Short mmCIF file of C-alpha atoms in Angstrom, two decimals:
data_model
loop_
_atom_site.label_atom_id
_atom_site.label_comp_id
_atom_site.label_asym_id
_atom_site.label_seq_id
_atom_site.Cartn_x
_atom_site.Cartn_y
_atom_site.Cartn_z
CA MET A 1 115.54 124.30 99.84
CA ARG A 2 112.53 122.84 98.04
CA TYR A 3 112.62 122.38 94.28
CA ALA A 4 109.28 122.58 92.48
CA MET A 5 107.86 123.19 89.05
CA ALA A 6 104.89 125.27 87.92
CA ILE A 7 103.32 124.70 84.50
CA ASP A 8 101.01 127.23 82.91
CA THR A 9 98.10 125.28 81.43
CA ARG A 10 97.02 128.39 79.50
CA LYS A 11 100.36 128.80 77.75
CA CYS A 12 101.10 125.11 77.08
CA VAL A 13 100.20 124.15 73.50
CA GLY A 14 101.02 120.45 73.90
CA CYS A 15 103.85 120.47 71.36
CA GLY A 16 105.72 117.68 73.18
CA ASP A 17 109.12 119.41 73.05
CA CYS A 18 109.51 118.76 76.78
CA VAL A 19 109.03 115.02 76.17
CA VAL A 20 111.62 114.86 73.39
CA ALA A 21 114.11 117.02 75.32
CA CYS A 22 113.85 114.71 78.32
CA GLN A 23 114.28 111.59 76.21
CA VAL A 24 117.41 113.00 74.56
CA GLU A 25 118.92 114.53 77.71
CA ASN A 26 118.40 111.43 79.84
CA ASN A 27 118.91 108.78 77.17
CA VAL A 28 115.41 107.39 77.81
CA PRO A 29 114.95 104.10 75.89
CA ILE A 30 112.73 104.15 72.80
CA GLY A 31 109.09 103.46 73.70
CA TYR A 32 109.47 104.92 77.20
CA CYS A 33 109.12 108.45 78.58
CA ARG A 34 109.75 110.24 81.88
CA ASP A 35 107.30 113.02 81.02
CA TRP A 36 104.25 113.16 78.80
CA VAL A 37 101.50 115.56 77.72
CA VAL A 38 97.84 115.10 78.58
CA GLU A 39 95.01 116.90 76.86
CA SER A 40 91.98 116.98 79.12
CA MET A 41 88.72 117.97 77.44
CA ALA A 42 85.62 118.69 79.55
CA GLY A 43 82.11 119.88 78.79
CA THR A 44 79.65 119.39 75.92
CA TYR A 45 79.95 120.86 72.43
CA PRO A 46 80.00 123.80 71.82
CA LYS A 47 80.93 124.59 75.43
CA LEU A 48 84.19 122.69 75.64
CA GLU A 49 87.24 123.42 77.76
CA ILE A 50 90.67 122.05 77.03
CA GLU A 51 93.44 121.82 79.57
CA ILE A 52 96.88 120.77 78.40
CA ARG A 53 99.25 119.44 81.03
CA SER A 54 102.87 118.36 80.78
CA GLU A 55 103.08 115.63 83.45
CA ARG A 56 105.95 113.83 85.20
CA CYS A 57 106.97 112.58 88.64
CA ASN A 58 105.55 115.00 91.20
CA HIS A 59 108.53 114.68 93.57
CA CYS A 60 105.99 114.42 96.39
CA ASP A 61 106.73 115.64 99.90
CA ASN A 62 104.96 112.56 101.23
CA ALA A 63 106.24 110.15 98.59
CA PRO A 64 104.55 106.71 98.77
CA CYS A 65 107.20 105.28 96.40
CA VAL A 66 109.92 106.06 98.94
CA ARG A 67 107.86 104.66 101.82
CA CYS A 68 107.13 101.33 100.19
CA CYS A 69 110.58 100.67 98.70
CA PRO A 70 111.95 97.57 100.48
CA THR A 71 115.62 98.34 99.82
CA GLY A 72 115.83 102.12 100.16
CA ALA A 73 116.62 102.46 96.43
CA SER A 74 113.91 105.13 96.18
CA HIS A 75 114.99 108.04 98.29
CA ILE A 76 114.72 111.81 98.66
CA VAL A 77 117.78 114.03 98.26
CA GLU A 78 118.34 117.65 99.24
CA GLY A 79 115.78 119.91 97.66
CA GLY A 80 113.06 117.23 97.87
CA ILE A 81 114.00 115.46 94.63
CA VAL A 82 112.90 111.82 94.58
CA LEU A 83 115.55 109.58 93.01
CA VAL A 84 116.20 105.86 92.46
CA THR A 85 119.61 104.28 93.10
CA HIS A 86 119.83 101.76 90.26
CA GLN A 87 122.27 99.46 92.07
CA LYS A 88 119.91 99.16 95.03
CA CYS A 89 116.71 98.64 93.02
CA ILE A 90 115.56 95.01 92.78
CA GLY A 91 112.76 95.78 90.30
CA CYS A 92 109.99 94.52 92.59
CA GLY A 93 107.52 97.07 91.19
CA ALA A 94 106.21 98.20 94.61
CA CYS A 95 107.01 101.86 93.85
CA ILE A 96 105.26 101.61 90.48
CA GLN A 97 102.15 100.26 92.24
CA SER A 98 102.32 103.00 94.87
CA CYS A 99 102.47 105.99 92.51
CA PRO A 100 99.04 107.60 91.94
CA TYR A 101 100.46 109.33 88.85
CA ASP A 102 101.90 106.24 87.10
CA ALA A 103 105.09 108.27 86.75
CA ARG A 104 107.49 105.32 87.12
CA TYR A 105 108.33 102.51 84.77
CA SER A 106 110.51 99.45 84.67
CA HIS A 107 113.59 100.28 82.56
CA PRO A 108 114.55 97.56 80.04
CA ASP A 109 117.75 97.08 82.10
CA GLY A 110 115.59 96.02 85.09
CA TYR A 111 115.68 98.93 87.51
CA VAL A 112 112.86 101.43 87.98
CA ASP A 113 113.28 104.77 86.24
CA LYS A 114 111.56 108.15 86.43
CA CYS A 115 112.01 111.92 86.19
CA THR A 116 114.95 113.24 88.23
CA PHE A 117 114.17 116.95 87.70
CA CYS A 118 117.43 116.65 85.66
CA ASN A 119 119.38 116.87 88.93
CA HIS A 120 122.66 116.65 86.96
CA ARG A 121 121.70 119.90 85.21
CA ILE A 122 120.50 121.55 88.44
CA ALA A 123 123.94 120.83 89.95
CA GLU A 124 125.39 122.95 87.11
CA GLY A 125 122.92 125.75 87.80
CA LYS A 126 120.78 124.95 84.75
CA ASP A 127 117.04 124.32 84.46
CA PRO A 128 115.73 120.81 83.76
CA ALA A 129 115.85 119.97 80.03
CA CYS A 130 112.05 120.14 79.65
CA VAL A 131 111.93 123.65 81.11
CA SER A 132 114.83 124.95 79.05
CA VAL A 133 113.41 123.89 75.67
CA CYS A 134 109.75 124.90 76.18
CA PRO A 135 108.94 127.20 73.21
CA THR A 136 106.06 128.96 75.00
CA LYS A 137 108.00 129.37 78.29
CA CYS A 138 105.09 127.82 80.15
CA MET A 139 107.26 125.97 82.69
CA TYR A 140 108.82 127.55 85.75
CA PHE A 141 111.37 125.79 87.92
CA GLY A 142 113.21 126.75 91.07
CA ASP A 143 113.38 126.78 94.84
CA LEU A 144 110.09 127.36 96.64
CA ASP A 145 111.99 128.66 99.67
CA ASP A 146 113.37 131.48 97.53
CA PRO A 147 110.61 134.09 97.00
CA ASN A 148 112.44 135.41 93.92
CA SER A 149 112.69 132.06 92.11
CA PRO A 150 110.65 131.74 88.89
CA VAL A 151 108.41 129.07 90.45
CA SER A 152 107.71 131.12 93.59
CA LYS A 153 106.83 134.17 91.51
CA ALA A 154 104.55 132.15 89.24
CA LEU A 155 102.67 130.74 92.23
CA GLN A 156 102.33 134.16 93.87
CA ASP A 157 100.44 135.64 90.94
CA ARG A 158 98.17 132.82 89.79
CA ARG A 159 95.60 130.29 90.93
CA TYR A 160 96.98 126.79 90.73
CA LYS A 161 96.20 123.14 91.43
CA THR A 162 98.08 119.90 92.01
CA LEU A 163 97.07 116.46 90.72
CA ALA A 164 95.12 114.12 93.01
CA PRO A 165 95.79 116.08 96.22
CA GLU A 166 93.34 113.70 97.90
CA ALA A 167 96.02 111.00 97.62
CA GLY A 168 97.84 112.86 100.39
CA THR A 169 101.16 112.88 98.54
CA HIS A 170 101.77 116.67 98.59
CA PRO A 171 102.90 116.84 94.96
CA GLN A 172 105.41 119.52 93.95
CA ILE A 173 104.32 120.04 90.34
CA TYR A 174 101.85 122.92 90.26
CA TYR A 175 99.49 123.62 87.38
CA LEU A 176 98.64 127.28 86.86
CA LEU A 177 94.97 127.72 85.94
CA MET B 1 81.81 114.64 79.46
CA LYS B 2 85.49 114.46 80.30
CA GLU B 3 88.08 112.91 78.04
CA GLU B 4 91.80 112.63 78.68
CA LEU B 5 94.30 111.85 75.93
CA PHE B 6 98.06 111.43 75.87
CA VAL B 7 98.74 113.89 73.07
CA SER B 8 102.50 113.33 73.28
CA GLY B 9 101.98 109.60 72.88
CA ARG B 10 102.67 107.23 75.77
CA ASP B 11 102.62 103.47 75.53
CA ILE B 12 105.04 102.26 78.18
CA PRO B 13 105.15 98.44 78.49
CA ASN B 14 103.15 97.16 81.51
CA ILE B 15 102.06 100.71 82.46
CA ASP B 16 99.79 101.77 79.58
CA PRO B 17 96.91 101.66 78.85
CA TYR B 18 96.51 100.31 82.39
CA LEU B 19 98.95 99.12 84.99
CA ASN B 20 99.92 95.45 84.77
CA ILE B 21 103.39 95.31 86.30
CA TRP B 22 102.61 92.27 88.48
CA HIS B 23 101.70 89.11 86.64
CA TRP B 24 101.01 85.54 87.83
CA GLN B 25 104.05 85.37 90.09
CA ILE B 26 102.72 87.73 92.78
CA PRO B 27 99.27 86.10 93.27
CA GLY B 28 101.05 82.72 93.24
CA TYR B 29 103.46 83.98 95.91
CA LEU B 30 100.64 85.42 98.04
CA TYR B 31 98.64 82.20 97.71
CA LEU B 32 101.51 79.92 98.73
CA GLY B 33 102.43 82.28 101.59
CA GLY B 34 98.85 82.22 102.89
CA LEU B 35 98.62 78.43 102.52
CA ALA B 36 101.87 77.91 104.42
CA ALA B 37 100.77 80.38 107.12
CA GLY B 38 97.48 78.52 107.58
CA ILE B 39 99.09 75.08 107.92
CA LEU B 40 101.84 76.32 110.25
CA PHE B 41 99.34 78.18 112.43
CA PHE B 42 97.24 75.09 113.12
CA ALA B 43 100.31 72.83 113.49
CA ALA B 44 101.69 75.20 116.11
CA LEU B 45 98.33 75.77 117.77
CA TYR B 46 97.58 72.07 118.32
CA THR B 47 101.12 71.48 119.53
CA ILE B 48 100.72 74.22 122.11
CA LEU B 49 97.33 72.75 123.08
CA ASN B 50 99.06 69.35 123.46
CA LYS B 51 96.80 67.64 120.91
CA GLU B 52 99.47 66.14 118.64
CA LYS B 53 98.04 62.65 118.97
CA GLU B 54 94.49 63.61 118.03
CA MET B 55 95.55 65.96 115.22
CA GLN B 56 98.29 63.96 113.51
CA ALA B 57 97.71 65.25 109.97
CA THR B 58 97.58 68.86 111.22
CA VAL B 59 100.69 68.73 113.34
CA LYS B 60 102.80 66.19 111.44
CA TRP B 61 101.87 65.24 107.90
CA ALA B 62 100.70 68.61 106.59
CA SER B 63 103.80 70.28 107.97
CA PHE B 64 105.78 68.99 104.99
CA ILE B 65 103.81 71.37 102.75
CA PRO B 66 104.89 74.80 104.17
CA PRO B 67 108.65 74.53 103.49
CA ILE B 68 107.93 73.55 99.88
CA ALA B 69 105.21 76.21 99.51
CA LEU B 70 107.46 78.93 100.97
CA VAL B 71 110.46 78.05 98.80
CA VAL B 72 108.31 77.88 95.65
CA GLY B 73 106.57 81.15 96.67
CA LEU B 74 109.90 82.89 97.19
CA PHE B 75 111.03 81.55 93.82
CA PHE B 76 107.90 83.09 92.26
CA LEU B 77 108.80 86.41 93.94
CA PHE B 78 112.32 86.12 92.55
CA LEU B 79 110.90 85.47 89.07
CA ASP B 80 108.84 88.64 89.38
CA LEU B 81 111.86 90.84 90.13
CA LYS B 82 113.00 92.79 87.08
CA HIS B 83 116.49 93.50 88.46
CA LYS B 84 117.30 89.98 89.63
CA PRO B 85 121.08 90.24 90.21
CA PHE B 86 120.35 92.78 92.94
CA PHE B 87 117.75 90.71 94.89
CA TRP B 88 120.14 90.44 97.86
CA GLN B 89 119.61 94.17 98.49
CA LEU B 90 116.34 93.11 100.18
CA TYR B 91 118.40 91.77 103.06
CA THR B 92 120.76 94.71 103.48
CA THR B 93 118.22 96.86 105.30
CA ILE B 94 115.06 96.70 107.39
CA ARG B 95 112.51 99.28 106.34
CA LEU B 96 109.52 99.16 108.69
CA GLU B 97 107.48 101.52 106.48
CA SER B 98 107.69 99.03 103.62
CA PRO B 99 105.48 95.94 104.01
CA MET B 100 107.57 94.18 101.35
CA SER B 101 110.67 94.68 103.50
CA TRP B 102 109.26 93.29 106.75
CA GLY B 103 107.51 90.55 104.78
CA ALA B 104 110.89 89.52 103.36
CA TRP B 105 112.33 89.40 106.89
CA VAL B 106 109.36 87.43 108.25
CA LEU B 107 109.87 84.91 105.44
CA MET B 108 113.56 84.81 106.28
CA ALA B 109 112.59 83.74 109.83
CA ILE B 110 109.63 81.45 109.19
CA THR B 111 111.07 79.51 106.23
CA PRO B 112 113.95 77.91 108.20
CA LEU B 113 111.56 77.30 111.13
CA SER B 114 109.19 75.47 108.78
CA PHE B 115 112.09 73.29 107.56
CA ILE B 116 113.14 72.52 111.14
CA TRP B 117 109.55 71.69 112.11
CA ALA B 118 109.01 69.37 109.13
CA GLY B 119 112.49 67.88 109.60
CA SER B 120 111.65 66.88 113.15
CA TYR B 121 108.85 64.64 111.79
CA LEU B 122 110.77 63.37 108.76
CA ARG B 123 111.80 60.04 110.30
CA GLU B 124 108.23 59.41 111.47
CA ALA B 125 107.07 59.73 107.88
CA TRP B 126 110.08 57.95 106.33
CA PRO B 127 111.59 55.65 109.00
CA LYS B 128 114.48 54.72 106.70
CA TRP B 129 115.59 58.35 106.41
CA ASP B 130 119.23 58.74 107.41
CA TRP B 131 120.54 62.12 108.59
CA LYS B 132 124.12 60.95 107.81
CA PHE B 133 125.71 63.06 110.55
CA LYS B 134 125.49 62.61 114.30
CA PHE B 135 125.03 66.33 114.97
CA LEU B 136 121.89 66.26 112.81
CA TYR B 137 120.50 63.40 114.91
CA ASP B 138 121.34 65.41 118.04
CA PHE B 139 119.68 68.50 116.60
CA GLU B 140 116.58 66.47 115.65
CA ALA B 141 116.34 65.09 119.20
CA TRP B 142 116.72 68.61 120.62
CA VAL B 143 113.95 69.99 118.36
CA GLN B 144 111.67 67.05 119.24
CA ARG B 145 112.18 67.78 122.95
CA ASN B 146 111.50 71.49 122.46
CA ARG B 147 108.66 71.45 119.95
CA TYR B 148 106.47 73.45 122.33
CA TRP B 149 108.99 76.29 122.31
CA PHE B 150 109.28 76.17 118.53
CA ALA B 151 105.49 76.30 118.23
CA TRP B 152 105.15 79.75 119.82
CA PRO B 153 107.32 81.71 117.36
CA ILE B 154 105.80 79.70 114.48
CA LEU B 155 102.29 80.61 115.68
CA PHE B 156 103.20 84.28 115.95
CA LEU B 157 105.10 84.47 112.66
CA SER B 158 102.41 82.55 110.74
CA VAL B 159 99.80 85.15 111.73
CA ILE B 160 102.12 87.96 110.61
CA LEU B 161 102.83 86.11 107.36
CA GLY B 162 99.11 85.60 106.69
CA ILE B 163 98.29 89.26 107.37
CA TYR B 164 101.32 90.39 105.36
CA THR B 165 99.97 88.76 102.20
CA GLY B 166 97.05 91.21 102.40
CA ILE B 167 98.87 94.24 103.78
CA LEU B 168 101.38 94.02 100.94
CA LEU B 169 98.50 95.12 98.72
CA SER B 170 96.53 97.33 101.12
CA ALA B 171 99.55 99.58 101.75
CA PHE B 172 99.27 100.94 98.20
CA ASN B 173 97.16 104.04 98.57
CA ALA B 174 97.39 104.63 94.80
CA ARG B 175 95.31 101.48 94.05
CA PRO B 176 91.85 102.11 95.51
CA LEU B 177 90.74 98.44 95.33
CA TRP B 178 93.64 97.42 97.57
CA ASN B 179 93.69 100.42 99.87
CA THR B 180 91.51 99.01 102.64
CA SER B 181 92.55 97.67 106.02
CA ILE B 182 90.15 94.73 105.59
CA LEU B 183 92.53 93.11 103.11
CA GLY B 184 94.97 92.03 105.85
CA PRO B 185 92.39 90.06 107.92
CA LEU B 186 90.69 88.84 104.73
CA PHE B 187 93.88 87.37 103.27
CA LEU B 188 94.79 85.93 106.69
CA THR B 189 91.39 84.22 106.99
CA SER B 190 91.53 83.00 103.41
CA GLY B 191 95.08 81.68 103.95
CA MET B 192 93.98 79.83 107.09
CA SER B 193 91.00 78.38 105.26
CA THR B 194 93.20 77.10 102.41
CA GLY B 195 95.61 75.72 105.03
CA VAL B 196 92.77 73.80 106.73
CA ALA B 197 91.57 72.58 103.32
CA ALA B 198 95.06 71.23 102.53
CA ILE B 199 95.14 69.39 105.90
CA LEU B 200 91.64 67.99 105.20
CA LEU B 201 93.04 66.38 102.05
CA LEU B 202 95.60 64.50 104.15
CA THR B 203 93.67 63.43 107.24
CA LYS B 204 91.97 60.06 107.54
CA ASP B 205 90.98 60.48 111.18
CA LYS B 206 87.27 61.15 111.76
CA THR B 207 87.66 63.30 114.86
CA GLU B 208 90.33 65.42 113.22
CA ARG B 209 88.28 65.78 110.05
CA HIS B 210 85.21 66.80 112.06
CA ARG B 211 87.16 69.37 114.03
CA LEU B 212 88.84 70.83 110.94
CA THR B 213 85.53 70.95 109.05
CA VAL B 214 84.00 73.02 111.87
CA ILE B 215 87.04 75.34 111.83
CA ASP B 216 86.82 75.72 108.05
CA LEU B 217 83.13 76.57 108.27
CA ILE B 218 83.87 79.29 110.81
CA LEU B 219 86.68 80.64 108.61
CA ILE B 220 84.42 80.65 105.54
CA GLY B 221 81.77 82.52 107.57
CA ILE B 222 84.35 85.15 108.57
CA GLU B 223 85.54 85.42 104.96
CA VAL B 224 82.00 85.97 103.66
CA PHE B 225 81.47 88.63 106.33
CA LEU B 226 84.75 90.37 105.43
CA ILE B 227 83.99 90.31 101.68
CA ILE B 228 80.57 91.86 102.25
CA HIS B 229 82.16 94.38 104.60
CA LEU B 230 84.84 95.14 101.98
CA ILE B 231 82.28 95.91 99.30
CA MET B 232 80.04 97.89 101.69
CA GLY B 233 83.10 99.91 102.72
CA PHE B 234 83.91 100.69 99.09
CA ARG B 235 80.32 101.72 98.34
CA ALA B 236 80.35 104.14 101.28
CA SER B 237 83.77 105.55 100.41
CA THR B 238 85.18 108.05 97.92
CA ALA B 239 84.65 108.16 94.14
CA VAL B 240 87.76 106.12 93.38
CA GLN B 241 86.69 103.27 95.69
CA ILE B 242 83.09 103.32 94.45
CA GLU B 243 84.59 103.02 90.96
CA ALA B 244 86.83 100.16 92.16
CA SER B 245 83.87 98.23 93.63
CA ARG B 246 82.15 98.39 90.24
CA LEU B 247 84.72 95.90 88.94
CA PHE B 248 82.91 93.29 91.08
CA LEU B 249 79.40 94.76 90.76
CA GLY B 250 78.73 94.68 87.04
CA GLY B 251 82.27 95.30 85.81
CA GLN B 252 84.72 92.97 84.13
CA PHE B 253 85.50 90.81 87.20
CA THR B 254 81.88 90.30 88.30
CA VAL B 255 81.28 86.85 86.82
CA VAL B 256 84.63 85.36 87.73
CA PHE B 257 84.52 86.74 91.30
CA TRP B 258 80.96 85.78 92.24
CA THR B 259 81.11 82.42 90.43
CA PHE B 260 84.56 81.06 91.22
CA VAL B 261 85.47 82.83 94.46
CA PHE B 262 82.20 83.49 96.26
CA THR B 263 79.95 80.64 95.09
CA LEU B 264 82.31 77.77 94.18
CA GLY B 265 85.11 78.76 96.55
CA LEU B 266 83.09 79.67 99.66
CA ILE B 267 79.34 79.01 99.61
CA PHE B 268 79.32 75.63 97.84
CA PRO B 269 82.09 74.07 99.98
CA ALA B 270 80.38 75.48 103.10
CA ILE B 271 77.11 73.75 102.11
CA LEU B 272 78.98 70.47 101.50
CA GLU B 273 80.72 70.78 104.86
CA VAL B 274 77.42 71.40 106.67
CA LEU B 275 75.96 68.30 104.99
CA GLU B 276 79.02 66.30 106.03
CA LEU B 277 78.67 67.43 109.63
CA ARG B 278 75.02 66.37 109.52
CA GLY B 279 76.06 62.84 108.63
CA TYR B 280 75.82 62.77 104.85
CA HIS B 281 78.63 60.74 103.29
CA LEU B 282 80.31 63.02 100.79
CA PRO B 283 83.81 62.84 99.31
CA ALA B 284 85.77 65.05 101.73
CA TYR B 285 88.21 66.14 99.05
CA ILE B 286 85.56 68.07 97.08
CA PRO B 287 85.03 71.01 99.48
CA ALA B 288 88.76 71.06 100.25
CA ILE B 289 89.73 71.31 96.59
CA LEU B 290 87.05 73.97 96.00
CA VAL B 291 88.37 76.08 98.89
CA LEU B 292 91.94 75.74 97.59
CA PHE B 293 90.82 76.66 94.08
CA GLY B 294 88.69 79.61 95.27
CA GLY B 295 91.59 81.01 97.32
CA LEU B 296 93.89 80.87 94.30
CA VAL B 297 91.38 82.58 91.99
CA PHE B 298 90.70 85.21 94.67
CA ARG B 299 94.35 86.26 94.76
CA PHE B 300 94.64 86.35 90.98
CA ILE B 301 91.53 88.53 90.74
CA MET B 302 92.58 90.91 93.51
CA VAL B 303 96.06 91.45 92.06
CA GLU B 304 94.79 91.86 88.50
CA ALA B 305 91.79 94.06 89.34
CA GLY B 306 93.64 96.21 91.87
CA GLN B 307 96.20 97.27 89.29
CA ILE B 308 93.47 98.59 87.01
CA THR B 309 92.04 100.89 89.69
CA ARG B 310 93.62 104.32 90.07
CA TYR B 311 93.05 107.93 91.07
CA LEU B 312 90.93 109.99 88.71
CA TYR B 313 92.09 113.47 87.84
#
């Protein structure tokens, strides 16, 4: 089993519903966020291209945050989801330094926090909160090992990219182009 | 033109607009670790070489610095932790992939050794010192008889500690300024140089001062070579590392790096040391203090600048 997410950059309008849904679902403290939306504009007027990306932890196959964690608080569970055990985290910040995506932050309570792919919802057979609220249905979640999962189907039909593949992290958030 | 904006808003403390999760505590910790490693290395080396009598400041008097430096450094590390009540989790596991983990274990081994080493010279420094208990006198006598055998693990662990202060940073692939294998040897050399400088402040013996000055000159030469090599490596590397090198070549850390680290911390003390070796009478504390100051600024700059550098996408 390998959970992954595909996000259609042509359907995403950057409304930020995914961000708010995550904050509410996971009780993210005010001023912090586990996901965010980036608008990337390239070119010169009038030939401009805009790409809108909903970003979060990439739940990397080769996760540097897990490698560098001195206590084992950062770990990978079944399905490839990268999690942090709060009671094991000492708040040293090594995982924050090691993440090329700046997807982790120091929670006001001291431990390091990040996207969990809403693993509590997955356990109930639901999609992550961000996916379930997306008004344009631009996010696809599921098991990459299942060819019939929404994410596998989305990746079969479209060109896609990952962020900073040169970092060697094998990210599992795919952006459909 | 390419412009990236957080349209959902994102202003996470210490993460945005650029990473600044490590403050003064980490460079302070790395500096004190390197300083302690340098002093312990030469104390152990000259004990193994049976030169305790010629190198009294190196082997005896300077050895009171490392235990203090290591305890203060570990306290700085503790201050940096954001989840302090759980700090003991560091010592519930050994994770070889994590430099911070094996660094914590190396410190766990070398800190008591540094106390034992300094303790074995305590009554030479303060003859009126009373250990209170007989078993402590017996232990002191046993350590004094076996200093040679204590010196070997201290020598080995001090090199690992010195390299660790650099590898802690270089293991972070996400920070292009740190992600170079030169940082380990560079921090080790710099730590040894600051260690020698601290000993130079304590020694009054001419032969010892001459020998340490020659060693410091060699270490400064190696450091200059490694810094040039570091920057050349960045310039010949990928876009993110070329971008990282710009911080020191015209960017915001250029003046502070080339003035305080390279010129005042390396070149100027090296010139003063050469003049001293050629017979000019100069206050010996000036190059030593400059080297100690340059080493401190170097660590502050590397930690601060490294956090700014990141992957571009």
